[in-house]
mmCIF file of C-alpha atoms in Angstrom:
data_model
loop_
_atom_site.group_PDB
_atom_site.id
_atom_site.type_symbol
_atom_site.label_atom_id
_atom_site.label_comp_id
_atom_site.label_asym_id
_atom_site.label_seq_id
_atom_site.Cartn_x
_atom_site.Cartn_y
_atom_site.Cartn_z
ATOM 1 C CA GLN Z 1 -3.915 0.221 -134.142
ATOM 2 C CA VAL Z 2 -3.198 0.336 -137.660
ATOM 3 C CA GLN Z 3 -0.964 3.319 -138.425
ATOM 4 C CA VAL Z 4 -0.068 4.514 -141.897
ATOM 5 C CA VAL Z 5 2.777 7.221 -142.270
ATOM 6 C CA GLU Z 6 4.329 8.650 -145.652
ATOM 7 C CA SER Z 7 6.947 10.517 -146.235
ATOM 8 C CA GLY Z 8 9.348 11.529 -149.210
ATOM 9 C CA GLY Z 9 7.425 14.266 -151.222
ATOM 10 C CA GLY Z 10 9.159 17.538 -152.577
ATOM 11 C CA SER Z 11 9.715 19.643 -155.431
ATOM 12 C CA VAL Z 12 11.518 18.480 -158.661
ATOM 13 C CA GLN Z 13 11.502 19.495 -162.092
ATOM 14 C CA ALA Z 14 9.536 17.712 -165.101
ATOM 15 C CA GLY Z 15 11.411 14.530 -166.029
ATOM 16 C CA GLY Z 16 12.773 14.144 -162.438
ATOM 17 C CA SER Z 17 12.019 11.323 -159.981
ATOM 18 C CA LEU Z 18 11.019 10.985 -156.688
ATOM 19 C CA ARG Z 19 10.368 8.251 -154.216
ATOM 20 C CA LEU Z 20 7.765 8.151 -151.520
ATOM 21 C CA SER Z 21 7.622 5.850 -148.776
ATOM 22 C CA CYS Z 22 4.766 4.614 -146.648
ATOM 23 C CA ALA Z 23 5.366 2.992 -143.505
ATOM 24 C CA VAL Z 24 2.325 0.435 -142.023
ATOM 25 C CA SER Z 25 2.316 -0.734 -138.301
ATOM 26 C CA GLY Z 26 -0.265 -2.578 -136.499
ATOM 27 C CA VAL Z 27 -1.622 -4.859 -139.413
ATOM 28 C CA THR Z 28 -1.510 -8.460 -138.410
ATOM 29 C CA TYR Z 29 -2.828 -9.830 -141.595
ATOM 30 C CA ILE Z 30 -0.551 -11.783 -143.934
ATOM 31 C CA GLY Z 31 -2.242 -10.563 -147.100
ATOM 32 C CA TYR Z 32 -3.922 -6.744 -147.384
ATOM 33 C CA CYS Z 33 -3.701 -4.259 -149.691
ATOM 34 C CA MET Z 34 -1.835 -0.946 -150.061
ATOM 35 C CA GLY Z 35 -2.480 1.876 -152.101
ATOM 36 C CA TRP Z 36 -1.332 5.348 -153.077
ATOM 37 C CA PHE Z 37 -3.594 7.884 -153.997
ATOM 38 C CA ARG Z 38 -3.530 11.544 -154.923
ATOM 39 C CA GLN Z 39 -5.386 14.577 -155.124
ATOM 40 C CA ALA Z 40 -4.840 17.686 -156.859
ATOM 41 C CA PRO Z 41 -6.219 21.121 -155.901
ATOM 42 C CA GLY Z 42 -10.107 21.185 -157.253
ATOM 43 C CA LYS Z 43 -9.964 17.474 -158.087
ATOM 44 C CA GLU Z 44 -11.098 14.164 -156.802
ATOM 45 C CA ARG Z 45 -8.595 11.995 -155.040
ATOM 46 C CA GLU Z 46 -7.653 9.043 -157.443
ATOM 47 C CA GLY Z 47 -5.829 6.189 -157.059
ATOM 48 C CA VAL Z 48 -2.501 5.937 -158.580
ATOM 49 C CA ALA Z 49 -0.945 2.414 -157.859
ATOM 50 C CA ALA Z 50 -1.845 -0.486 -155.455
ATOM 51 C CA ILE Z 51 -0.259 -3.805 -154.552
ATOM 52 C CA TYR Z 52 -1.675 -7.156 -152.459
ATOM 53 C CA THR Z 53 0.908 -8.141 -150.353
ATOM 54 C CA GLY Z 54 -0.619 -11.650 -150.274
ATOM 55 C CA GLY Z 55 0.392 -12.113 -153.522
ATOM 56 C CA GLY Z 56 2.023 -9.018 -154.741
ATOM 57 C CA SER Z 57 -0.349 -8.223 -157.667
ATOM 58 C CA THR Z 58 0.124 -4.730 -158.625
ATOM 59 C CA TYR Z 59 -2.455 -2.221 -160.068
ATOM 60 C CA TYR Z 60 -1.688 1.205 -162.012
ATOM 61 C CA ALA Z 61 -3.671 4.020 -163.034
ATOM 62 C CA ASP Z 62 -3.134 4.470 -166.906
ATOM 63 C CA SER Z 63 -1.853 7.855 -166.328
ATOM 64 C CA VAL Z 64 1.246 6.385 -164.554
ATOM 65 C CA LYS Z 65 1.968 3.079 -166.382
ATOM 66 C CA GLY Z 66 5.385 2.823 -167.247
ATOM 67 C CA ARG Z 67 6.398 5.687 -165.094
ATOM 68 C CA PHE Z 68 5.476 4.508 -161.537
ATOM 69 C CA THR Z 69 6.363 1.496 -159.749
ATOM 70 C CA ILE Z 70 5.287 0.357 -156.113
ATOM 71 C CA PRO Z 71 8.362 -1.810 -154.665
ATOM 72 C CA ARG Z 72 7.865 -3.123 -151.477
ATOM 73 C CA ASP Z 73 10.299 -3.838 -148.455
ATOM 74 C CA ASN Z 74 8.534 -6.614 -146.504
ATOM 75 C CA ALA Z 75 10.962 -6.798 -143.683
ATOM 76 C CA LYS Z 76 10.470 -2.880 -143.183
ATOM 77 C CA ASN Z 77 6.727 -3.368 -143.845
ATOM 78 C CA THR Z 78 7.290 -0.270 -146.062
ATOM 79 C CA LEU Z 79 5.770 0.350 -149.326
ATOM 80 C CA TYR Z 80 7.451 2.668 -151.915
ATOM 81 C CA LEU Z 81 6.334 4.900 -154.919
ATOM 82 C CA GLN Z 82 9.026 5.438 -157.461
ATOM 83 C CA MET Z 83 7.804 7.914 -159.607
ATOM 84 C CA ASN Z 84 9.810 8.592 -162.949
ATOM 85 C CA SER Z 85 9.673 11.135 -165.990
ATOM 86 C CA LEU Z 86 7.725 13.143 -163.650
ATOM 87 C CA LYS Z 87 5.016 15.649 -165.314
ATOM 88 C CA PRO Z 88 3.573 18.607 -164.122
ATOM 89 C CA GLU Z 89 0.233 17.156 -164.026
ATOM 90 C CA ASP Z 90 1.686 14.722 -161.429
ATOM 91 C CA THR Z 91 1.558 17.742 -159.107
ATOM 92 C CA ALA Z 92 -0.792 16.791 -156.153
ATOM 93 C CA MET Z 93 -1.178 15.691 -152.343
ATOM 94 C CA TYR Z 94 -0.129 11.826 -152.391
ATOM 95 C CA TYR Z 95 -1.727 9.481 -149.743
ATOM 96 C CA CYS Z 96 -0.975 6.100 -148.828
ATOM 97 C CA ALA Z 97 -3.743 3.770 -147.550
ATOM 98 C CA ALA Z 98 -4.289 0.285 -146.156
ATOM 99 C CA ASP Z 99 -7.411 -2.004 -146.896
ATOM 100 C CA LEU Z 100 -7.354 -5.185 -144.819
ATOM 101 C CA GLY Z 101 -8.804 -6.986 -147.600
ATOM 102 C CA PRO Z 102 -7.575 -7.905 -151.093
ATOM 103 C CA CYS Z 103 -7.056 -5.926 -153.944
ATOM 104 C CA THR Z 104 -8.509 -6.533 -157.110
ATOM 105 C CA SER Z 105 -8.792 -5.098 -160.599
ATOM 106 C CA TRP Z 106 -12.157 -3.526 -159.748
ATOM 107 C CA ASN Z 107 -11.891 -2.110 -156.332
ATOM 108 C CA TRP Z 108 -8.131 -1.224 -155.726
ATOM 109 C CA ASN Z 109 -8.775 2.241 -156.873
ATOM 110 C CA LEU Z 110 -11.942 2.918 -154.951
ATOM 111 C CA ARG Z 111 -11.515 5.371 -151.745
ATOM 112 C CA SER Z 112 -14.365 3.285 -150.135
ATOM 113 C CA GLU Z 113 -12.183 0.126 -150.053
ATOM 114 C CA TYR Z 114 -9.563 1.733 -147.703
ATOM 115 C CA ASN Z 115 -9.802 1.733 -144.013
ATOM 116 C CA TYR Z 116 -6.444 3.606 -143.026
ATOM 117 C CA TRP Z 117 -4.952 6.818 -144.630
ATOM 118 C CA GLY Z 118 -1.738 8.570 -143.914
ATOM 119 C CA GLN Z 119 -1.865 12.393 -143.645
ATOM 120 C CA GLY Z 120 -0.400 13.053 -147.015
ATOM 121 C CA THR Z 121 2.690 14.467 -148.621
ATOM 122 C CA GLN Z 122 2.964 16.900 -151.335
ATOM 123 C CA VAL Z 123 4.826 16.560 -154.610
ATOM 124 C CA THR Z 124 5.132 19.404 -156.940
ATOM 125 C CA VAL Z 125 6.526 19.104 -160.479
ATOM 126 C CA SER Z 126 7.718 22.182 -162.360
ATOM 127 C CA SER Z 127 7.625 22.555 -165.778
#
């Protein structure tokens, strides 16, 4: 049984940093896609970043490029979302998700590609 569990959300002032964690268990594939999504009130859930564990390819939304990274601890099977230079518009519920197939540049941010989702963790950035 695949399980995805996020942690690390909270409140921070604009310009600050936060790191979210995503622990994945029950996956026996060597290469699969792990992604971060976010959903602000009244908006669609959008892809933020993703990584293909098989080759290490990473993908980022234009809105977070240069500010967010997704390091991964292979030994702990944990994905992180390191968020720097946070802005009020980054305020949202953040979700981690796993897709048992590979990420590509055309599918990494499609909700329908991901089979397993965490419960979400709230990030609030104040101005």
